[in-house]
Tab-separated table of C-alpha atoms in Angstrom:
chain	number	residue	atom	x	y	z
A	1	MET	CA	236.886	-94.190	39.083
A	2	LEU	CA	239.401	-91.296	40.277
A	3	ILE	CA	236.245	-90.938	43.191
A	4	LEU	CA	236.441	-94.716	43.884
A	5	LEU	CA	240.268	-94.711	44.314
A	6	LEU	CA	240.133	-91.045	46.647
A	7	SER	CA	237.247	-92.909	49.040
A	8	ALA	CA	239.563	-96.332	49.288
A	9	SER	CA	242.862	-93.441	50.399
A	10	ILE	CA	240.282	-91.593	52.742
A	11	ILE	CA	238.934	-95.026	54.481
A	12	MET	CA	242.519	-96.556	54.895
A	13	GLN	CA	244.151	-93.244	56.248
A	14	ASN	CA	241.278	-92.962	58.334
A	15	ASN	CA	241.346	-96.804	59.386
A	16	VAL	CA	245.134	-96.265	60.631
A	17	ILE	CA	244.091	-92.976	62.551
A	18	PHE	CA	241.681	-94.826	63.999
A	19	ALA	CA	244.052	-97.587	65.016
A	20	GLN	CA	246.489	-95.476	66.363
A	21	LYS	CA	243.676	-94.100	68.552
A	22	THR	CA	242.379	-96.679	70.119
A	23	GLN	CA	245.692	-98.431	70.086
A	24	PRO	CA	246.806	-99.357	73.828
A	25	ASN	CA	248.831	-96.425	75.204
A	26	THR	CA	251.891	-98.825	75.863
A	27	LYS	CA	255.436	-97.393	75.891
A	28	LEU	CA	258.491	-98.327	74.139
A	29	VAL	CA	259.743	-101.661	74.529
A	30	ASN	CA	263.210	-102.231	74.616
A	31	VAL	CA	264.958	-105.337	74.103
A	32	GLY	CA	269.024	-106.492	74.326
A	33	TYR	CA	270.835	-109.487	72.955
A	34	LEU	CA	273.830	-109.439	75.279
A	35	GLY	CA	275.597	-112.042	72.767
A	36	GLU	CA	276.691	-115.782	72.967
A	37	SER	CA	278.822	-117.723	75.295
A	38	LEU	CA	280.566	-120.487	73.101
A	39	ILE	CA	282.536	-123.472	73.589
A	40	ASN	CA	284.352	-125.863	71.330
A	41	ILE	CA	283.118	-123.725	67.877
A	42	ASN	CA	284.644	-122.291	65.293
A	43	GLU	CA	284.939	-118.969	63.837
A	44	LYS	CA	282.707	-119.743	60.992
A	45	ASN	CA	280.263	-121.234	62.792
A	46	GLN	CA	279.975	-118.787	65.376
A	47	SER	CA	279.240	-116.125	63.068
A	48	TYR	CA	276.574	-118.096	61.369
A	49	LEU	CA	274.869	-118.935	64.484
A	50	SER	CA	275.284	-115.103	65.760
A	51	GLN	CA	273.527	-114.002	62.234
A	52	LYS	CA	270.606	-116.848	63.087
A	53	LEU	CA	269.901	-115.333	66.445
A	54	LEU	CA	270.127	-111.636	65.578
A	55	GLY	CA	267.534	-112.498	63.069
A	56	ALA	CA	264.935	-114.190	65.466
A	57	LEU	CA	265.281	-111.851	67.935
A	58	ASN	CA	265.782	-108.563	65.923
A	59	GLN	CA	262.114	-107.513	65.168
A	60	ASN	CA	260.752	-104.420	64.124
A	61	TYR	CA	258.212	-103.617	66.683
A	62	TYR	CA	259.882	-102.779	69.668
A	63	GLU	CA	263.909	-100.824	70.252
A	64	PHE	CA	266.428	-103.806	69.684
A	65	TYR	CA	269.959	-102.794	71.131
A	66	ASP	CA	272.695	-105.953	70.336
A	67	SER	CA	275.816	-106.450	72.459
A	68	GLN	CA	277.887	-103.947	70.845
A	69	THR	CA	275.672	-101.215	71.603
A	70	ILE	CA	274.996	-102.621	74.926
A	71	ASP	CA	278.660	-103.142	75.952
A	72	LYS	CA	279.246	-98.887	74.716
A	73	LYS	CA	276.224	-98.002	77.579
A	74	THR	CA	277.753	-100.041	80.482
A	75	LYS	CA	280.607	-102.834	80.700
A	76	LEU	CA	278.864	-105.799	80.782
A	77	THR	CA	279.059	-107.956	84.059
A	78	PRO	CA	280.431	-111.399	83.422
A	79	ILE	CA	277.923	-114.146	83.340
A	80	SER	CA	277.777	-117.973	85.237
A	81	PHE	CA	276.006	-120.210	83.342
A	82	ASP	CA	276.739	-122.552	85.875
A	83	SER	CA	275.000	-120.346	88.515
A	84	ASN	CA	271.576	-121.206	90.192
A	85	GLU	CA	268.272	-119.170	88.207
A	86	ASN	CA	268.476	-116.741	91.112
A	87	GLU	CA	271.950	-115.694	90.419
A	88	LEU	CA	271.515	-115.314	86.654
A	89	LYS	CA	268.181	-113.173	87.312
A	90	ALA	CA	270.272	-111.049	89.310
A	91	VAL	CA	273.020	-110.611	86.547
A	92	LEU	CA	270.332	-110.083	84.135
A	93	ASN	CA	268.465	-107.339	86.257
A	94	GLU	CA	271.480	-105.316	87.201
A	95	ILE	CA	271.743	-105.482	83.370
A	96	ALA	CA	268.205	-104.502	82.275
A	97	ILE	CA	267.940	-101.374	84.887
A	98	ASN	CA	271.856	-99.892	83.736
A	99	VAL	CA	270.876	-100.204	80.316
A	100	ASN	CA	266.997	-99.440	80.835
A	101	LEU	CA	266.071	-102.541	79.063
A	102	ASP	CA	262.513	-104.451	79.576
A	103	TYR	CA	263.725	-107.331	77.960
A	104	VAL	CA	267.335	-109.238	78.063
A	105	PHE	CA	268.593	-112.088	75.634
A	106	VAL	CA	271.296	-114.232	76.307
A	107	SER	CA	272.855	-117.216	74.939
A	108	VAL	CA	275.209	-120.365	75.382
A	109	PHE	CA	276.350	-122.734	73.177
A	110	GLU	CA	278.560	-126.045	72.721
A	111	ASN	CA	279.519	-128.491	69.868
A	112	ILE	CA	279.432	-131.780	71.395
A	113	ALA	CA	280.144	-133.367	68.053
A	114	PRO	CA	284.188	-134.865	68.357
A	115	GLN	CA	286.074	-133.189	66.641
A	116	ASN	CA	286.459	-133.575	63.098
A	117	GLU	CA	283.043	-134.141	62.423
A	118	ARG	CA	279.549	-132.870	62.071
A	119	PRO	CA	279.065	-129.978	64.493
A	120	MET	CA	276.298	-130.655	66.824
A	121	LEU	CA	275.222	-127.971	69.322
A	122	LYS	CA	273.680	-127.678	72.406
A	123	GLY	CA	272.474	-124.855	73.926
A	124	LYS	CA	269.630	-122.577	75.606
A	125	VAL	CA	268.581	-119.058	74.635
A	126	PHE	CA	267.430	-117.193	77.787
A	127	ARG	CA	265.013	-113.962	77.933
A	128	TYR	CA	264.971	-112.176	81.184
A	129	ASN	CA	261.762	-109.925	81.454
A	130	LEU	CA	262.555	-106.973	83.641
A	131	SER	CA	258.699	-106.404	84.499
A	132	SER	CA	257.927	-110.146	86.251
A	133	ASN	CA	261.894	-111.061	87.359
A	134	GLU	CA	261.345	-114.132	85.339
A	135	ILE	CA	263.906	-116.004	83.519
A	136	PHE	CA	262.675	-117.937	80.570
A	137	ASN	CA	264.233	-120.493	77.889
A	138	TYR	CA	264.288	-122.413	74.804
A	139	GLU	CA	266.638	-125.251	74.545
A	140	ILE	CA	268.775	-126.169	71.627
A	141	LEU	CA	270.052	-129.499	70.444
A	142	SER	CA	271.082	-129.351	66.224
A	143	TYR	CA	272.982	-129.838	63.709
A	144	ILE	CA	274.533	-126.364	62.883
A	145	GLU	CA	272.929	-126.435	59.815
A	146	ASP	CA	269.218	-127.685	60.918
A	147	LEU	CA	268.591	-124.653	63.088
A	148	ASP	CA	266.012	-122.364	61.221
A	149	MET	CA	263.479	-124.835	63.004
A	150	HIS	CA	264.728	-123.744	66.237
A	151	MET	CA	264.982	-119.969	65.519
A	152	LYS	CA	261.637	-120.497	64.349
A	153	ASN	CA	260.499	-122.167	68.176
A	154	VAL	CA	262.606	-119.161	69.183
A	155	LYS	CA	260.354	-116.075	67.948
A	156	ASN	CA	256.794	-118.481	68.472
A	157	ARG	CA	258.289	-118.717	72.224
A	158	LEU	CA	260.394	-115.833	73.740
A	159	VAL	CA	259.635	-113.295	70.972
A	160	GLU	CA	256.232	-113.042	69.441
A	161	ASN	CA	255.040	-112.217	73.002
A	162	ILE	CA	256.700	-109.438	73.666
A	163	PRO	CA	254.038	-106.562	73.923
A	164	ARG	CA	254.269	-104.443	70.446
A	165	SER	CA	255.456	-100.697	71.451
A	166	VAL	CA	254.375	-97.278	69.831
A	167	TYR	CA	257.365	-97.444	67.627
A	168	GLY	CA	256.922	-100.379	66.215
A	169	MET	CA	252.958	-98.561	65.447
A	170	LYS	CA	254.275	-95.287	63.902
A	171	LYS	CA	256.599	-97.265	61.360
A	172	ASN	CA	253.974	-99.481	60.039
A	173	ARG	CA	252.001	-96.101	59.827
A	174	ASN	CA	254.492	-94.606	57.421
A	175	PHE	CA	254.720	-97.461	55.324
A	176	LEU	CA	250.523	-97.243	55.154
A	177	LEU	CA	250.541	-93.666	54.135
A	178	LEU	CA	253.299	-94.170	52.119
A	179	GLY	CA	251.332	-96.840	50.321
A	180	VAL	CA	248.026	-94.300	49.635
A	181	LEU	CA	250.237	-91.901	48.264
A	182	LEU	CA	251.266	-93.919	45.696
A	183	VAL	CA	248.132	-95.642	44.956
A	184	VAL	CA	246.560	-91.700	44.791
A	185	GLY	CA	249.068	-90.378	42.524
A	186	MET	CA	248.800	-93.363	39.982
A	187	ALA	CA	245.003	-92.475	39.949
A	188	LEU	CA	245.432	-88.852	39.253
A	189	ASN	CA	248.130	-89.987	36.524
A	190	GLN	CA	245.569	-91.963	34.680
A	191	SER	CA	242.738	-89.849	35.342
A	192	PHE	CA	244.343	-87.007	33.335
A	193	GLU	CA	245.570	-89.355	30.682
A	194	ASP	CA	241.620	-90.671	30.321
A	195	LEU	CA	241.400	-86.944	30.360
A	196	GLY	CA	243.272	-85.573	27.954
A	197	LYS	CA	241.672	-88.515	25.393
A	198	TYR	CA	238.312	-87.389	26.203
A	199	LEU	CA	239.351	-83.935	25.244
A	200	ASN	CA	241.603	-84.697	21.742
A	201	PRO	CA	239.917	-87.939	20.602
A	202	GLY	CA	241.540	-87.456	17.405
A	203	SER	CA	245.270	-87.240	19.062
A	204	SER	CA	245.794	-90.525	19.342
A	205	GLY	CA	244.339	-91.793	16.237
A	206	GLY	CA	246.999	-90.392	13.343
A	207	SER	CA	246.512	-88.134	10.733
A	208	SER	CA	243.820	-89.324	8.042
A	209	THR	CA	244.874	-89.367	4.593
A	210	ASP	CA	242.506	-89.607	1.457
A	211	PRO	CA	241.620	-93.354	0.487
A	212	GLY	CA	241.598	-92.634	-2.928
A	213	GLY	CA	244.843	-90.878	-3.528
A	214	THR	CA	245.789	-88.041	-5.793
A	215	ASN	CA	245.422	-87.950	-9.217
């Protein structure tokens, strides 16, 4: 049993190393989120919307920078969403170069529902790709409590096609190796227990007694 488990662990380690060697030599991918431009949305819903967007955009297979981190690196250029796409590209291109970002996300949302009625959000999530100098966006029209479906679409259309980077591969390899060590440790512990029982067969059966008793 121990031999089989050790063999399995060796195979797992070799597979991880092989995957590391055969992984394309990609660079570290840097992704930044500039935050939201919000209109007519109260503070509570602003916080809720921000959490949902960060959950969709902040993934572990690239280096992620939120708006506060980016703001510390450079003063953000004011973004006008009324401008044409070329002007918006120029602004996002400047930010991407200054902060060393491969992809830049930014979003704009407005509550279009009448006052005191159920919030209805209308907005867009923009993604700028520095290498291709292109902007893609996903439009959202949703009640605020129904955002989960749209966040899944944001991930599918704007996030999951971002290339994986070496950073994510290293983190995944560390988790796999930790799992291998745990499996080997459990196998060794069980094997030593079995060996102890084999060498001392009477140790677990308790003391023997005379069935006839004592006169």
